[in-house]
mmCIF file of C-alpha atoms in Angstrom:
data_model
loop_
_atom_site.group_PDB
_atom_site.id
_atom_site.type_symbol
_atom_site.label_atom_id
_atom_site.label_comp_id
_atom_site.label_asym_id
_atom_site.label_seq_id
_atom_site.Cartn_x
_atom_site.Cartn_y
_atom_site.Cartn_z
ATOM 1 C CA UNK A 429 7.645 39.738 0.884
ATOM 2 C CA UNK A 430 8.572 36.134 0.463
ATOM 3 C CA UNK A 431 6.576 33.693 2.510
ATOM 4 C CA UNK A 432 3.623 36.050 3.062
ATOM 5 C CA UNK A 433 1.566 35.259 0.003
ATOM 6 C CA UNK A 434 3.070 37.926 -2.260
ATOM 7 C CA UNK A 435 4.950 37.385 -5.481
ATOM 8 C CA UNK A 436 7.886 39.520 -6.418
ATOM 9 C CA UNK A 437 6.196 42.608 -7.764
ATOM 10 C CA UNK A 438 3.662 42.923 -4.992
ATOM 11 C CA UNK A 439 0.533 40.980 -6.017
ATOM 12 C CA UNK A 440 -1.042 38.281 -3.869
ATOM 13 C CA UNK A 441 -0.334 34.650 -4.763
ATOM 14 C CA UNK A 442 -3.627 32.858 -5.366
ATOM 15 C CA UNK A 443 -4.222 30.005 -2.947
ATOM 16 C CA UNK A 444 -6.262 26.959 -3.827
ATOM 17 C CA UNK A 445 -9.329 26.297 -1.753
ATOM 18 C CA UNK A 446 -8.996 23.203 0.482
ATOM 19 C CA UNK A 447 -12.045 21.610 -1.221
ATOM 20 C CA UNK A 448 -10.436 22.053 -4.643
ATOM 21 C CA UNK A 449 -7.259 20.397 -3.373
ATOM 22 C CA UNK A 450 -9.231 17.498 -1.900
ATOM 23 C CA UNK A 451 -11.136 16.995 -5.170
ATOM 24 C CA UNK A 452 -7.856 17.094 -7.124
ATOM 25 C CA UNK A 453 -6.338 14.564 -4.745
ATOM 26 C CA UNK A 454 -9.351 12.231 -5.074
ATOM 27 C CA UNK A 455 -9.228 12.313 -8.868
ATOM 28 C CA UNK A 456 -5.470 12.223 -9.416
ATOM 29 C CA UNK A 457 -4.146 9.876 -6.736
ATOM 30 C CA UNK A 458 -6.236 6.697 -6.357
ATOM 31 C CA UNK A 459 -3.294 4.439 -7.264
ATOM 32 C CA UNK A 460 -0.986 6.378 -4.959
ATOM 33 C CA UNK A 461 -3.473 6.052 -2.106
ATOM 34 C CA UNK A 462 -3.783 2.303 -2.695
ATOM 35 C CA UNK A 463 0.006 1.919 -2.753
ATOM 36 C CA UNK A 464 0.310 3.921 0.465
ATOM 37 C CA UNK A 465 -2.228 1.719 2.231
ATOM 38 C CA UNK A 466 -0.594 -1.474 0.971
ATOM 39 C CA UNK A 467 2.833 -0.261 2.107
ATOM 40 C CA UNK A 468 1.427 0.422 5.569
ATOM 41 C CA UNK A 469 -0.179 -3.022 5.690
ATOM 42 C CA UNK A 470 3.066 -4.701 4.601
ATOM 43 C CA UNK A 471 5.116 -2.769 7.162
ATOM 44 C CA UNK A 472 2.757 -3.864 9.936
ATOM 45 C CA UNK A 473 3.240 -7.487 8.800
ATOM 46 C CA UNK A 474 7.047 -7.211 8.972
ATOM 47 C CA UNK A 475 7.696 -6.646 5.258
ATOM 48 C CA UNK A 476 9.897 -3.874 3.852
ATOM 49 C CA UNK A 477 8.140 -2.340 0.825
ATOM 50 C CA UNK A 478 9.679 -0.298 -1.983
ATOM 51 C CA UNK A 479 7.441 1.419 -4.508
ATOM 52 C CA UNK A 480 8.170 1.616 -8.239
ATOM 53 C CA UNK A 481 10.760 -1.158 -8.089
ATOM 54 C CA UNK A 482 12.356 -2.514 -11.275
ATOM 55 C CA UNK A 483 12.968 -6.269 -10.875
ATOM 56 C CA UNK A 484 14.045 -6.663 -14.512
ATOM 57 C CA UNK A 485 14.368 -4.560 -17.644
ATOM 58 C CA UNK A 486 10.940 -3.598 -18.957
ATOM 59 C CA UNK A 487 9.143 -4.215 -15.651
ATOM 60 C CA UNK A 488 8.319 -1.719 -12.912
ATOM 61 C CA UNK A 489 6.356 -3.122 -9.996
ATOM 62 C CA UNK A 490 4.121 -0.765 -8.056
ATOM 63 C CA UNK A 491 5.341 -2.367 -4.818
ATOM 64 C CA UNK A 492 7.998 -4.952 -4.130
ATOM 65 C CA UNK A 493 8.320 -6.166 -0.554
ATOM 66 C CA UNK A 494 11.077 -8.092 1.159
ATOM 67 C CA UNK A 495 9.820 -10.344 3.940
ATOM 68 C CA UNK A 496 11.417 -11.236 7.256
ATOM 69 C CA UNK A 497 12.565 -14.610 5.908
ATOM 70 C CA UNK A 498 13.787 -13.206 2.585
ATOM 71 C CA UNK A 499 10.633 -13.896 0.600
ATOM 72 C CA UNK A 500 9.773 -11.420 -2.154
ATOM 73 C CA UNK A 501 6.253 -10.223 -2.924
ATOM 74 C CA UNK A 502 5.116 -8.031 -5.787
ATOM 75 C CA UNK A 503 1.906 -6.017 -5.552
ATOM 76 C CA UNK A 504 0.312 -4.299 -8.531
ATOM 77 C CA UNK A 505 -2.086 -1.485 -7.592
ATOM 78 C CA UNK A 506 -5.068 -0.899 -9.856
ATOM 79 C CA UNK A 507 -7.091 2.292 -9.585
ATOM 80 C CA UNK A 508 -9.944 1.000 -11.724
ATOM 81 C CA UNK A 509 -11.154 -1.525 -14.273
ATOM 82 C CA UNK A 510 -9.639 0.357 -17.228
ATOM 83 C CA UNK A 511 -6.254 0.399 -15.465
ATOM 84 C CA UNK A 512 -6.450 -3.375 -14.930
ATOM 85 C CA UNK A 513 -7.547 -4.137 -18.498
ATOM 86 C CA UNK A 514 -4.708 -2.021 -19.902
ATOM 87 C CA UNK A 515 -2.096 -3.976 -17.912
ATOM 88 C CA UNK A 516 -0.566 -6.478 -20.318
ATOM 89 C CA UNK A 517 2.691 -7.003 -18.434
ATOM 90 C CA UNK A 518 1.548 -8.418 -15.090
ATOM 91 C CA UNK A 519 2.358 -12.043 -15.946
ATOM 92 C CA UNK A 520 5.983 -10.966 -16.430
ATOM 93 C CA UNK A 521 6.210 -10.278 -12.685
ATOM 94 C CA UNK A 522 5.464 -13.888 -11.759
ATOM 95 C CA UNK A 523 9.049 -14.948 -12.506
ATOM 96 C CA UNK A 524 10.409 -12.249 -10.167
ATOM 97 C CA UNK A 525 8.564 -12.919 -6.909
ATOM 98 C CA UNK A 526 7.508 -15.661 -4.518
ATOM 99 C CA UNK A 527 3.952 -14.293 -4.389
ATOM 100 C CA UNK A 528 2.007 -11.894 -6.620
ATOM 101 C CA UNK A 529 -0.904 -9.724 -5.445
ATOM 102 C CA UNK A 530 -3.343 -7.219 -6.861
ATOM 103 C CA UNK A 531 -4.290 -4.267 -4.682
ATOM 104 C CA UNK A 532 -7.556 -2.476 -5.400
ATOM 105 C CA UNK A 533 -9.975 -0.151 -3.657
ATOM 106 C CA UNK A 534 -13.365 -1.118 -2.227
ATOM 107 C CA UNK A 535 -15.213 -0.235 -5.451
ATOM 108 C CA UNK A 536 -13.176 -2.527 -7.715
ATOM 109 C CA UNK A 537 -15.061 -5.669 -8.893
ATOM 110 C CA UNK A 538 -12.800 -8.383 -7.453
ATOM 111 C CA UNK A 539 -14.214 -11.094 -9.742
ATOM 112 C CA UNK A 540 -12.273 -9.527 -12.661
ATOM 113 C CA UNK A 541 -8.939 -10.425 -11.059
ATOM 114 C CA UNK A 542 -7.363 -13.814 -11.809
ATOM 115 C CA UNK A 543 -8.192 -16.328 -9.069
ATOM 116 C CA UNK A 544 -4.608 -17.656 -9.073
ATOM 117 C CA UNK A 545 -3.290 -14.362 -7.683
ATOM 118 C CA UNK A 546 -3.503 -12.708 -4.286
ATOM 119 C CA UNK A 547 -5.922 -9.886 -3.512
ATOM 120 C CA UNK A 548 -5.550 -6.894 -1.197
ATOM 121 C CA UNK A 549 -8.183 -4.201 -0.625
ATOM 122 C CA UNK A 550 -6.622 -0.901 0.344
ATOM 123 C CA UNK A 551 -7.127 2.803 0.760
ATOM 124 C CA UNK A 552 -4.761 5.566 1.808
ATOM 125 C CA UNK A 553 -4.736 4.418 5.437
ATOM 126 C CA UNK A 554 -4.199 0.677 5.240
ATOM 127 C CA UNK A 555 -5.037 -2.575 3.569
ATOM 128 C CA UNK A 556 -6.433 -6.025 4.173
ATOM 129 C CA UNK A 557 -5.451 -9.251 2.470
ATOM 130 C CA UNK A 558 -8.620 -10.849 1.131
ATOM 131 C CA UNK A 559 -6.955 -13.699 -0.760
ATOM 132 C CA UNK A 560 -3.464 -15.057 -0.217
ATOM 133 C CA UNK A 561 -1.321 -15.608 -3.288
ATOM 134 C CA UNK A 562 0.011 -19.047 -4.108
ATOM 135 C CA UNK A 563 3.704 -19.420 -3.423
ATOM 136 C CA UNK A 564 6.133 -19.987 -6.289
ATOM 137 C CA UNK A 565 9.612 -20.119 -4.765
ATOM 138 C CA UNK A 566 12.286 -18.196 -6.610
ATOM 139 C CA UNK A 567 15.480 -19.951 -7.588
ATOM 140 C CA UNK A 568 18.273 -19.151 -5.086
ATOM 141 C CA UNK A 569 20.405 -17.256 -7.627
ATOM 142 C CA UNK A 570 17.477 -15.068 -8.696
ATOM 143 C CA UNK A 571 16.498 -14.439 -5.048
ATOM 144 C CA UNK A 572 20.054 -13.344 -4.257
ATOM 145 C CA UNK A 573 20.199 -11.012 -7.267
ATOM 146 C CA UNK A 574 16.806 -9.486 -6.438
ATOM 147 C CA UNK A 575 17.659 -9.074 -2.768
ATOM 148 C CA UNK A 576 20.883 -7.257 -3.683
ATOM 149 C CA UNK A 577 19.025 -5.049 -6.188
ATOM 150 C CA UNK A 578 16.403 -4.322 -3.524
ATOM 151 C CA UNK A 579 19.045 -3.362 -0.938
ATOM 152 C CA UNK A 580 21.002 -1.175 -3.359
ATOM 153 C CA UNK A 581 17.811 0.515 -4.550
ATOM 154 C CA UNK A 582 16.756 1.295 -0.999
ATOM 155 C CA UNK A 583 20.198 2.636 -0.077
ATOM 156 C CA UNK A 584 20.351 4.821 -3.214
ATOM 157 C CA UNK A 585 16.872 6.231 -2.537
ATOM 158 C CA UNK A 586 17.833 7.074 1.023
ATOM 159 C CA UNK A 587 20.976 8.829 -0.164
ATOM 160 C CA UNK A 588 19.033 10.786 -2.842
ATOM 161 C CA UNK A 589 16.517 11.877 -0.190
ATOM 162 C CA UNK A 590 19.356 13.254 1.938
ATOM 163 C CA UNK A 591 21.498 14.526 -0.931
ATOM 164 C CA UNK A 592 19.477 15.164 -4.120
ATOM 165 C CA UNK A 593 22.638 16.193 -5.982
ATOM 166 C CA UNK A 594 24.492 12.928 -5.280
ATOM 167 C CA UNK A 595 25.762 11.210 -8.396
ATOM 168 C CA UNK A 596 24.735 7.561 -8.214
ATOM 169 C CA UNK A 597 26.427 5.134 -10.588
ATOM 170 C CA UNK A 598 23.956 2.767 -12.310
#
């Protein structure tokens, strides 16, 4: 009986207790929750965010956001101190955005983060900018290339969501 909690062969399919699922979620998804909250905050400010965006070979930003005037922000989400200390590539993002931010939860010690970067506190439901990032304007050619990559990436993701079997040329 498919759909009624029975496997083929007749036995009941074990279901996870809601508390177990909530504990699993709390342990396994802090970075995902931070990214979700940041994306919501950016959307409410008029920015279009994409998660796991590759601005250049060897880099994968947690969030890249395209602003209403074409400005590009990168946000790196850190789920804890160990995650931050292990990140050796963050300075590589500075050449690929107009502003760079860290996003952390309420328990993260903000004094560990470089003062010359922006700071967002976030949870699964939203975020708040605590420190604006200094602006470093991208060169026009790089901005154009990134904006095109951003648009193509968004269009390809939308197509894959509607047609998972679509063959997308890279």
